[in-house]
PDB file of C-alpha atoms in Angstrom:
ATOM      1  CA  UNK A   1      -2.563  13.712  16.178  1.00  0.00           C
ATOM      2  CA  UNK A   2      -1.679  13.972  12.181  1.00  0.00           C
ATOM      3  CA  UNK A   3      -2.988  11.155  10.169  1.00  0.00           C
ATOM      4  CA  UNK A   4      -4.049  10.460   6.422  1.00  0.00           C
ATOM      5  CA  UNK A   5      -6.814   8.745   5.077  1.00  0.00           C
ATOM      6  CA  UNK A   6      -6.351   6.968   1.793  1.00  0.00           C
ATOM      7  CA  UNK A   7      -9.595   5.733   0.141  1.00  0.00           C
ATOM      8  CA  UNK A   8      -9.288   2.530  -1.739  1.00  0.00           C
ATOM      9  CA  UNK A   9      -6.740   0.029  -0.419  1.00  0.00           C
ATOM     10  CA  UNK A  10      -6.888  -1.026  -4.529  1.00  0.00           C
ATOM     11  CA  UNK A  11      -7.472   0.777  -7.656  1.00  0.00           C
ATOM     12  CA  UNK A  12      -7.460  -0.858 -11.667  1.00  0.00           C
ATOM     13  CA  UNK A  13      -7.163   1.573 -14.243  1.00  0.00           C
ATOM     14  CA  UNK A  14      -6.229   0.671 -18.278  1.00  0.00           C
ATOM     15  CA  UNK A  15      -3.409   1.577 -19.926  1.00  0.00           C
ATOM     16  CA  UNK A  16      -3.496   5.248 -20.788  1.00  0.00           C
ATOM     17  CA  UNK A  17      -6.391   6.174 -18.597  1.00  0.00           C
ATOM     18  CA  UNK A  18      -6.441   8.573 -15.713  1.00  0.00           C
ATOM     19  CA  UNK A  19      -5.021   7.956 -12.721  1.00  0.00           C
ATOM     20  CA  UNK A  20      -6.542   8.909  -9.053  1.00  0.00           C
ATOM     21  CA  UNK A  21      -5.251   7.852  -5.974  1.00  0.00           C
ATOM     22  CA  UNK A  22      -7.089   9.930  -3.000  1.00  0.00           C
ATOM     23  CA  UNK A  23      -5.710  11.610   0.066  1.00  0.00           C
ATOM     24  CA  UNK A  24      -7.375  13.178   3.355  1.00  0.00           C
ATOM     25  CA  UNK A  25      -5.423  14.665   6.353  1.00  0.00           C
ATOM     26  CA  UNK A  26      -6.452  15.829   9.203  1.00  0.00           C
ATOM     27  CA  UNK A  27      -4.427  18.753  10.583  1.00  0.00           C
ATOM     28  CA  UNK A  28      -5.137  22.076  12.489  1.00  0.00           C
ATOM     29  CA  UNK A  29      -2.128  23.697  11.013  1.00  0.00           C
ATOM     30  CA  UNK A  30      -0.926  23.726   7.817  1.00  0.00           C
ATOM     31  CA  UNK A  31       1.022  20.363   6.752  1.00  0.00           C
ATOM     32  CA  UNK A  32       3.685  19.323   5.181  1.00  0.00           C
ATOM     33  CA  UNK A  33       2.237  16.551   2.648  1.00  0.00           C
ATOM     34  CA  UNK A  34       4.154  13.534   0.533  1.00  0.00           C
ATOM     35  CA  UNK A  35       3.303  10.935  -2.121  1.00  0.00           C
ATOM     36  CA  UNK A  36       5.820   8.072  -2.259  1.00  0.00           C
ATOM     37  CA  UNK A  37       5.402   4.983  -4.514  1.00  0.00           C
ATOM     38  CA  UNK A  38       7.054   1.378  -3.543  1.00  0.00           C
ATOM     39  CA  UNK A  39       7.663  -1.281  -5.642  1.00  0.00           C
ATOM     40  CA  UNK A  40       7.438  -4.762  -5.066  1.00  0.00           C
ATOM     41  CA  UNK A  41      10.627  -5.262  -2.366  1.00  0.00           C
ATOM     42  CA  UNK A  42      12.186  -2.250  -2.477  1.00  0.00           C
ATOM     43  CA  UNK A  43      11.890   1.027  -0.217  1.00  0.00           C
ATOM     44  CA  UNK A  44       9.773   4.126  -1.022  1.00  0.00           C
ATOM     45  CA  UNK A  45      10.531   6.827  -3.448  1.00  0.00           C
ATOM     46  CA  UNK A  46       9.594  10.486  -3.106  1.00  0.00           C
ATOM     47  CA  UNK A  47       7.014  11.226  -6.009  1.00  0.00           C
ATOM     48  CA  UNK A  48       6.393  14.847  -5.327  1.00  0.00           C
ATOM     49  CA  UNK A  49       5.986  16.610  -2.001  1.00  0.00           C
ATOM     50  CA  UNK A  50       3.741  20.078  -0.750  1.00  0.00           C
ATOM     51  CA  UNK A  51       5.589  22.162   1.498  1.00  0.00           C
ATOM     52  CA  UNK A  52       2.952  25.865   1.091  1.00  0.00           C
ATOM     53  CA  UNK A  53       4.641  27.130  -2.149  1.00  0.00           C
ATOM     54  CA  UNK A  54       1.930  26.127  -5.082  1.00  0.00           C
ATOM     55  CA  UNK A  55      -0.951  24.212  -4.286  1.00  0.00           C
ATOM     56  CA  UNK A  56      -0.534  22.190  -7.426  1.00  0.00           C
ATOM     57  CA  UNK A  57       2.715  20.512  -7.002  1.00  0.00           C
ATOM     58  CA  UNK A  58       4.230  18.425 -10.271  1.00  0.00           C
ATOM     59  CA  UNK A  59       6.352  15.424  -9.278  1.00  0.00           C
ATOM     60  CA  UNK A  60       8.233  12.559 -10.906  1.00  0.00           C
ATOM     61  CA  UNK A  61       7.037   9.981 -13.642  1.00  0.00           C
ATOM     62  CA  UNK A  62       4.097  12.477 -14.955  1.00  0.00           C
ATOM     63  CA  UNK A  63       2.184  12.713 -11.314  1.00  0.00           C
ATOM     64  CA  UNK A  64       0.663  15.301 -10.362  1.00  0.00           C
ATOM     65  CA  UNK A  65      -1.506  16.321  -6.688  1.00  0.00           C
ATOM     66  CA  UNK A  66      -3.180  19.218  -5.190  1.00  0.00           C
ATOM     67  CA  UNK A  67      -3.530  20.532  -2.186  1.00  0.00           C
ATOM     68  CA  UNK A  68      -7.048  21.933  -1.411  1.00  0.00           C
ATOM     69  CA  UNK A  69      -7.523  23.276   2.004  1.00  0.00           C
ATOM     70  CA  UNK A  70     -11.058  23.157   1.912  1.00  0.00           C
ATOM     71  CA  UNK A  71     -11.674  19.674   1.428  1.00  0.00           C
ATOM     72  CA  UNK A  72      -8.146  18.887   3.435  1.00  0.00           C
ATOM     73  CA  UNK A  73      -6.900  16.668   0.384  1.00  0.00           C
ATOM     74  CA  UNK A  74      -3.925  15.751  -1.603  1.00  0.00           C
ATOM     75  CA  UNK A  75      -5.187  13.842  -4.490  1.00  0.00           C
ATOM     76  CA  UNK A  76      -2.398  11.937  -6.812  1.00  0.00           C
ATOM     77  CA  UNK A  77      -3.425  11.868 -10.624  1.00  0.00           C
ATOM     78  CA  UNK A  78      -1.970  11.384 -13.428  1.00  0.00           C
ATOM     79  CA  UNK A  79      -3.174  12.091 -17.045  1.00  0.00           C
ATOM     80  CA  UNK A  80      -2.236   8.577 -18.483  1.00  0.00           C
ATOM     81  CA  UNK A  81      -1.547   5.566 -16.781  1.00  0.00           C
ATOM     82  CA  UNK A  82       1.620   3.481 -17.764  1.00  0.00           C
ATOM     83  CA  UNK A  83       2.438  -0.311 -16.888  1.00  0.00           C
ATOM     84  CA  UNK A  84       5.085   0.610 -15.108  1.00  0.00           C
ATOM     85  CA  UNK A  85       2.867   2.871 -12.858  1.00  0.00           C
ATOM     86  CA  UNK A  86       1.944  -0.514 -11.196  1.00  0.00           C
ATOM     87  CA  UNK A  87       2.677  -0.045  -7.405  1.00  0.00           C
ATOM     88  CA  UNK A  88       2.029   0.924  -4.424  1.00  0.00           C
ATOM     89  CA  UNK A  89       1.569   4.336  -2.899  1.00  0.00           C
ATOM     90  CA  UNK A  90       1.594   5.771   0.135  1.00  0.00           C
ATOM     91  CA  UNK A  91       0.312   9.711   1.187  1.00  0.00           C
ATOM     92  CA  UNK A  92       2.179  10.802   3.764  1.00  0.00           C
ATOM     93  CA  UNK A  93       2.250  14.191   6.495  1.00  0.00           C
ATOM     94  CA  UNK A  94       4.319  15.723   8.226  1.00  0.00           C
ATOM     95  CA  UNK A  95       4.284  18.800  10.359  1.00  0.00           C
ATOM     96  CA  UNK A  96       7.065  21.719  10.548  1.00  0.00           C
ATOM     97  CA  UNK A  97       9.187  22.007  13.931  1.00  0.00           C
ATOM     98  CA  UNK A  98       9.727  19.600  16.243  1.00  0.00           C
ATOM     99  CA  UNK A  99      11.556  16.090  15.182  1.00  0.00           C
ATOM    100  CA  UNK A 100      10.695  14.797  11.484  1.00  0.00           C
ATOM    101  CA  UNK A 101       7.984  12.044  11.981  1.00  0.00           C
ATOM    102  CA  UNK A 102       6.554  11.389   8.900  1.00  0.00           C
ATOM    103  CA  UNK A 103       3.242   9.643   9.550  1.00  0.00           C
ATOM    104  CA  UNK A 104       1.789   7.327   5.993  1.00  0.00           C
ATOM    105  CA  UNK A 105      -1.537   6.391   5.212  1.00  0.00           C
ATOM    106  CA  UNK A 106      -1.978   2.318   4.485  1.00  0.00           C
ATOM    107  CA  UNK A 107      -1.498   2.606   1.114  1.00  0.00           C
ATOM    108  CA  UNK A 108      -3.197   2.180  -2.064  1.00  0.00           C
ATOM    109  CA  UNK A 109      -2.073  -0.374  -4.336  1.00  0.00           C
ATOM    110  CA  UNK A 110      -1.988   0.834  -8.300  1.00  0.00           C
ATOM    111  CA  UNK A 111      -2.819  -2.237 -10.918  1.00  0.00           C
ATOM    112  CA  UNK A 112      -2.544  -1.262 -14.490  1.00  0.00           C
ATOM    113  CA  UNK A 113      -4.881  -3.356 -17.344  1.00  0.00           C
ATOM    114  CA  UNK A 114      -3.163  -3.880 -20.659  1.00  0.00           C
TER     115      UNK A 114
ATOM    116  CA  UNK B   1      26.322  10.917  -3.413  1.00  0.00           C
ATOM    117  CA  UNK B   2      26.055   7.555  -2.352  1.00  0.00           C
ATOM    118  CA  UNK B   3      22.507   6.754  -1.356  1.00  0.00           C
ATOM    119  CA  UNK B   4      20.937   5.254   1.808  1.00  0.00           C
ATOM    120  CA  UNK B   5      22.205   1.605   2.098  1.00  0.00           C
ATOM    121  CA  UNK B   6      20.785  -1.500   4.862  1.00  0.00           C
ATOM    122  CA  UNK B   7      22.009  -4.540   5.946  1.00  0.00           C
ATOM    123  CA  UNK B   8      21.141  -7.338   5.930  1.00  0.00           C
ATOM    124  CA  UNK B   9      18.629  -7.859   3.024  1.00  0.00           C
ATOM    125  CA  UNK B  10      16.509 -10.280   4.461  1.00  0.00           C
ATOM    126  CA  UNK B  11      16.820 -11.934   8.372  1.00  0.00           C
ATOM    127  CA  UNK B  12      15.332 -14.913   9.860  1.00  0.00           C
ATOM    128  CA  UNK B  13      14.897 -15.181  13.535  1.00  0.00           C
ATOM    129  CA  UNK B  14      13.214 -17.215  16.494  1.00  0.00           C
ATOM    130  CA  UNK B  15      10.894 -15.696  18.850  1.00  0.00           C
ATOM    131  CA  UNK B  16      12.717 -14.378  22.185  1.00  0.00           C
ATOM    132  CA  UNK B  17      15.857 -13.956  20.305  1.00  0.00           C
ATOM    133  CA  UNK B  18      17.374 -10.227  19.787  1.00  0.00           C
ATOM    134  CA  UNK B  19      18.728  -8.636  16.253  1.00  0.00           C
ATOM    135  CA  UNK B  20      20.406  -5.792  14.957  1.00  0.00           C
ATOM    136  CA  UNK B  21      19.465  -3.635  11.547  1.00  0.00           C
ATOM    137  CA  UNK B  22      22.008  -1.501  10.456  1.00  0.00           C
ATOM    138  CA  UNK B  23      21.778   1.955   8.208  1.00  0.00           C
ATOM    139  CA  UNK B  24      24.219   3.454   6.171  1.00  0.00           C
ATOM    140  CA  UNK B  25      23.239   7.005   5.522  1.00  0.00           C
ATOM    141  CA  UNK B  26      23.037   8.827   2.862  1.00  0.00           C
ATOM    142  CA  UNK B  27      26.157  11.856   2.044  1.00  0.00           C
ATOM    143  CA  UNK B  28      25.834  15.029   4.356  1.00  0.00           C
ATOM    144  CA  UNK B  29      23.126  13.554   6.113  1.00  0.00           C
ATOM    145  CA  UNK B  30      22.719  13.905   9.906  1.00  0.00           C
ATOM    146  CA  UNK B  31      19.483  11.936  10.840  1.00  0.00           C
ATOM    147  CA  UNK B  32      18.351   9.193  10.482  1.00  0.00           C
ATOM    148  CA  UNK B  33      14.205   7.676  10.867  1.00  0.00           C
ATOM    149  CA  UNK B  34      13.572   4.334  11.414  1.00  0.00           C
ATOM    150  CA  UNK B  35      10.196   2.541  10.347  1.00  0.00           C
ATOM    151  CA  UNK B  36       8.556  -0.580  10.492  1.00  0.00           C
ATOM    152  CA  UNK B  37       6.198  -1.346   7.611  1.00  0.00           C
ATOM    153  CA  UNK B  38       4.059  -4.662   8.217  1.00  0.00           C
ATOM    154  CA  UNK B  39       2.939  -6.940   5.268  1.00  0.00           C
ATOM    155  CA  UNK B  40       0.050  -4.822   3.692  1.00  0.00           C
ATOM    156  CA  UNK B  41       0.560  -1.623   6.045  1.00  0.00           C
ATOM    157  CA  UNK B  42       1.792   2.070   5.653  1.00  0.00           C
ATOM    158  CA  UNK B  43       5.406   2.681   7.397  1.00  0.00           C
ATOM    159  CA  UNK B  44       5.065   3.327  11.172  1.00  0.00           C
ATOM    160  CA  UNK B  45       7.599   5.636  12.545  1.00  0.00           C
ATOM    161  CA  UNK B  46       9.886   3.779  15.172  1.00  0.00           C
ATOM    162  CA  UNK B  47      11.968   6.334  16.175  1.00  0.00           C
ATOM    163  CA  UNK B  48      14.607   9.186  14.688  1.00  0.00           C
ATOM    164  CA  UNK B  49      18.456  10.241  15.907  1.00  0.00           C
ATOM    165  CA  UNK B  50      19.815  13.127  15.509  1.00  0.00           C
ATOM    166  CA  UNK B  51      23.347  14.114  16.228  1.00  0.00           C
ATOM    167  CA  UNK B  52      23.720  10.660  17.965  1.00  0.00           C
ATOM    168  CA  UNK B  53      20.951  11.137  20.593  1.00  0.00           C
ATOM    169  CA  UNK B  54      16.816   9.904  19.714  1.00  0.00           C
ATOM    170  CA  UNK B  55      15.090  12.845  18.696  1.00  0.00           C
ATOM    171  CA  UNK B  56      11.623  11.286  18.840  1.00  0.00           C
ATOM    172  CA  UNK B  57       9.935   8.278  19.270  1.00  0.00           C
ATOM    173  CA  UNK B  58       6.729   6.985  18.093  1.00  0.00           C
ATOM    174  CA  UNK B  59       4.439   4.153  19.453  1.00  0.00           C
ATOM    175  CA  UNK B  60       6.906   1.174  19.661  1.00  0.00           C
ATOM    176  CA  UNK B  61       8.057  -0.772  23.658  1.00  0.00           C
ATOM    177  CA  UNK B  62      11.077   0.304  25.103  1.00  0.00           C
ATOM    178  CA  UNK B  63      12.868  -3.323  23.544  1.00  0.00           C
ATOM    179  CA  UNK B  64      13.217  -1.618  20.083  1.00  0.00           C
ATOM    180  CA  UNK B  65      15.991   1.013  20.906  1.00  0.00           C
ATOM    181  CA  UNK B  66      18.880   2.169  18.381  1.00  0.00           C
ATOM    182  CA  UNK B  67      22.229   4.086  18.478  1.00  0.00           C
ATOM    183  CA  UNK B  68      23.608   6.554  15.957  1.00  0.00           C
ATOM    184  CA  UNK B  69      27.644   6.732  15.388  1.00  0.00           C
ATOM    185  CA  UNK B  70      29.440   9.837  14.723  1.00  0.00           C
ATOM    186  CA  UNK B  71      29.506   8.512  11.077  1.00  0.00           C
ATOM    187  CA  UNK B  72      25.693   9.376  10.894  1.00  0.00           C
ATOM    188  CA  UNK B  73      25.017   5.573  10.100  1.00  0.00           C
ATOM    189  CA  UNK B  74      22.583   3.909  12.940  1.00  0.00           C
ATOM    190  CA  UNK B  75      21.493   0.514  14.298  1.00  0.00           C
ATOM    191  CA  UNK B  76      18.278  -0.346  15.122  1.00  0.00           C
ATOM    192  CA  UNK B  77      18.249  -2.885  17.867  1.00  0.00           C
ATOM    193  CA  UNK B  78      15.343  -5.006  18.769  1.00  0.00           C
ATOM    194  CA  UNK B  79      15.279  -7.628  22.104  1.00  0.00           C
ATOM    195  CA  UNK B  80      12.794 -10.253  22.772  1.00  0.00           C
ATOM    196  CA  UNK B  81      11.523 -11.027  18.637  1.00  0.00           C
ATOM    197  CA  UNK B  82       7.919 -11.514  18.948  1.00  0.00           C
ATOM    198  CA  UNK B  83       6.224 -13.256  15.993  1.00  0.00           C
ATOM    199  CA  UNK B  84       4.504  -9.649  15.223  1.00  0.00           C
ATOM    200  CA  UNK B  85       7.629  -7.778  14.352  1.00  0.00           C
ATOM    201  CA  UNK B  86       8.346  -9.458  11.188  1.00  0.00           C
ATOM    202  CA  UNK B  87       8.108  -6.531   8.985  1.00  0.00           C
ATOM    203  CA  UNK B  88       9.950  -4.957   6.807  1.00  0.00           C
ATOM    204  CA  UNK B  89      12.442  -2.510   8.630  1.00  0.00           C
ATOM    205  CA  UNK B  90      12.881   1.038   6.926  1.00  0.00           C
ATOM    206  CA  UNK B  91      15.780   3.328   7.320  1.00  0.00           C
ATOM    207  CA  UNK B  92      15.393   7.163   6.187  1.00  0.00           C
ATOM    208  CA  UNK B  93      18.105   9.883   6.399  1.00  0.00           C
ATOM    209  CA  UNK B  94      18.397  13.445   6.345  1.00  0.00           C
ATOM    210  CA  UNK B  95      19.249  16.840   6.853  1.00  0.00           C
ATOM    211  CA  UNK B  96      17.922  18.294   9.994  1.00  0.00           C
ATOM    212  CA  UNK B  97      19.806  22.314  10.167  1.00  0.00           C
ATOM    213  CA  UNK B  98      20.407  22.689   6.141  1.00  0.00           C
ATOM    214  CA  UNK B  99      20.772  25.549   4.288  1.00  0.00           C
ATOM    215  CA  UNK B 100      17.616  25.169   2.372  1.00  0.00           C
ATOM    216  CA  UNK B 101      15.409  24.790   5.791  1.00  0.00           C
ATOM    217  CA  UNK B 102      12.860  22.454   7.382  1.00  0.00           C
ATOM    218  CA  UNK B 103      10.507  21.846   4.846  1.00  0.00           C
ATOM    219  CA  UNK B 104      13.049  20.932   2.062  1.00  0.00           C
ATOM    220  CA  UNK B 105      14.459  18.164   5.023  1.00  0.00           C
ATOM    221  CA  UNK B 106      13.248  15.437   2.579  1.00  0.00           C
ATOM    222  CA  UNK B 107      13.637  11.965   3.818  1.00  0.00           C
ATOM    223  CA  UNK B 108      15.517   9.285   1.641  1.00  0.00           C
ATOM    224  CA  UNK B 109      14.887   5.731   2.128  1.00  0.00           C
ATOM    225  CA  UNK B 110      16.835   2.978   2.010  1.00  0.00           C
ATOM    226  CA  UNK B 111      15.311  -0.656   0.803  1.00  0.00           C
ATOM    227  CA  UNK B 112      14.798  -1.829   4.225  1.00  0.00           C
ATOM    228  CA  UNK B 113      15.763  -5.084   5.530  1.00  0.00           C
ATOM    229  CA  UNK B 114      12.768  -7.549   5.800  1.00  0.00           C
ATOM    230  CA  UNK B 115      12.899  -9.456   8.925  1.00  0.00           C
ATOM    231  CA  UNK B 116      10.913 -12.867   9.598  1.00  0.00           C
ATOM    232  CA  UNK B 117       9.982 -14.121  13.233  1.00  0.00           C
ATOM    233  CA  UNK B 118       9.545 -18.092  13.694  1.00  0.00           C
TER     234      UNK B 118
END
């Protein structure tokens, strides 16, 4: 079965300091793999997505992730964290053919220092 | 391009009693994914239609069912509340068949409708 492991159910960074929010999936064929971010009562937005082109993909807002094989991870960084950064985020997988279940890790929730 | 719209906002039910979520989905979609996220969880997939017939269904009883209209837009149905499905219901629709091919079948989400069990 597909699943992703995200370490650290919360991460505080300061302003302007790195951002990493980590992702494992297990898979014995090559996924299909998602960051979304949610704010407080609303629905998820697509921050960048994997889908076997580049292995470092460049999404919305300044985020960033790779996909390393080896290690089976999708890291989320980015360079310089913002207050508005402050969220939640959720790695997700999916797997080509067959219906489109997209299967989320719990989440890691982002807090931002001033 | 009108985006993925839900209704109602918010609920408030009694345990035992039955509700209906509706989906509005988004332009030239055909599919639509329905998830329930619980306070402090990841999304879990409930089910997805397709062309007005389910498509797939993940771990859920057979009391959470759902219909899809010729319009694309969908229901999700849900009989018998227990005090563990207050959630927040998610709605996600796509394009299963376009031109650009499976992997670029990106799912859009609506802002769910967060439901409340007494």
């Amino acid at each position: 079965a597909q699943s992703v492991t995200q370490l650290g159910s919360h991460v505080s960074v300061s302003e302007g300091a790195l951002v990493l929010l980590r992702c494992n999936y297990s898979s014995s064929v090559p996924p299909y793999l998602f960051w979304y971010v949610q704010y407080p009562n609303q629905g998820l937005q697509l921050l960048l997505k994997y889908t076997s082109a580049a292995t470092l993909v460049k999404g919305i807002n300044g985020f960033e992730a790779e996909f390393k094989k080896s290690e089976t991870s999708f890291h989320l960084t980015k360079p310089s964290a913002h207050m508005s950064d402050a969220a939640e985020y959720f790695c997700a997988v999916r797997y080509s053919g067959g219906y489109q279940k997209v299967t989320f890790g719990t989440g890691t929730k982002l807090q931002v220092i001033p | 391009e009108t985006g993925v719209t839900q209704s109602p906002t918010h609920l408030i039910k009694t345990r035992g009693q039955q509700v209906t979520l509706r989906c509005s989905s988004q332009s030239g979609h055909n599919t639509v994914s329905w998830y329930q996220q619980a306070l402090g969880q990841g999304p879990q997939f409930i089910f997805q239609y397709y062309r007005e017939e389910e498509n797939g269904r993940g771990n859920f009883p057979p009391r959470f069912s759902g219909l899809q209209f010729p319009n694309y837009s969908s229901e999700l149905n849900v009989n018998a509340l227990e005090l563990d499905d207050s959630a927040l219901y998610l709605c996600a629709s796509s394009l299963i068949g376009g031109r650009e091919g499976p992997a670029y079948n990106e799912q859009f989400f609506g802002p769910g409708t967060r439901l409340t069990v007494l």
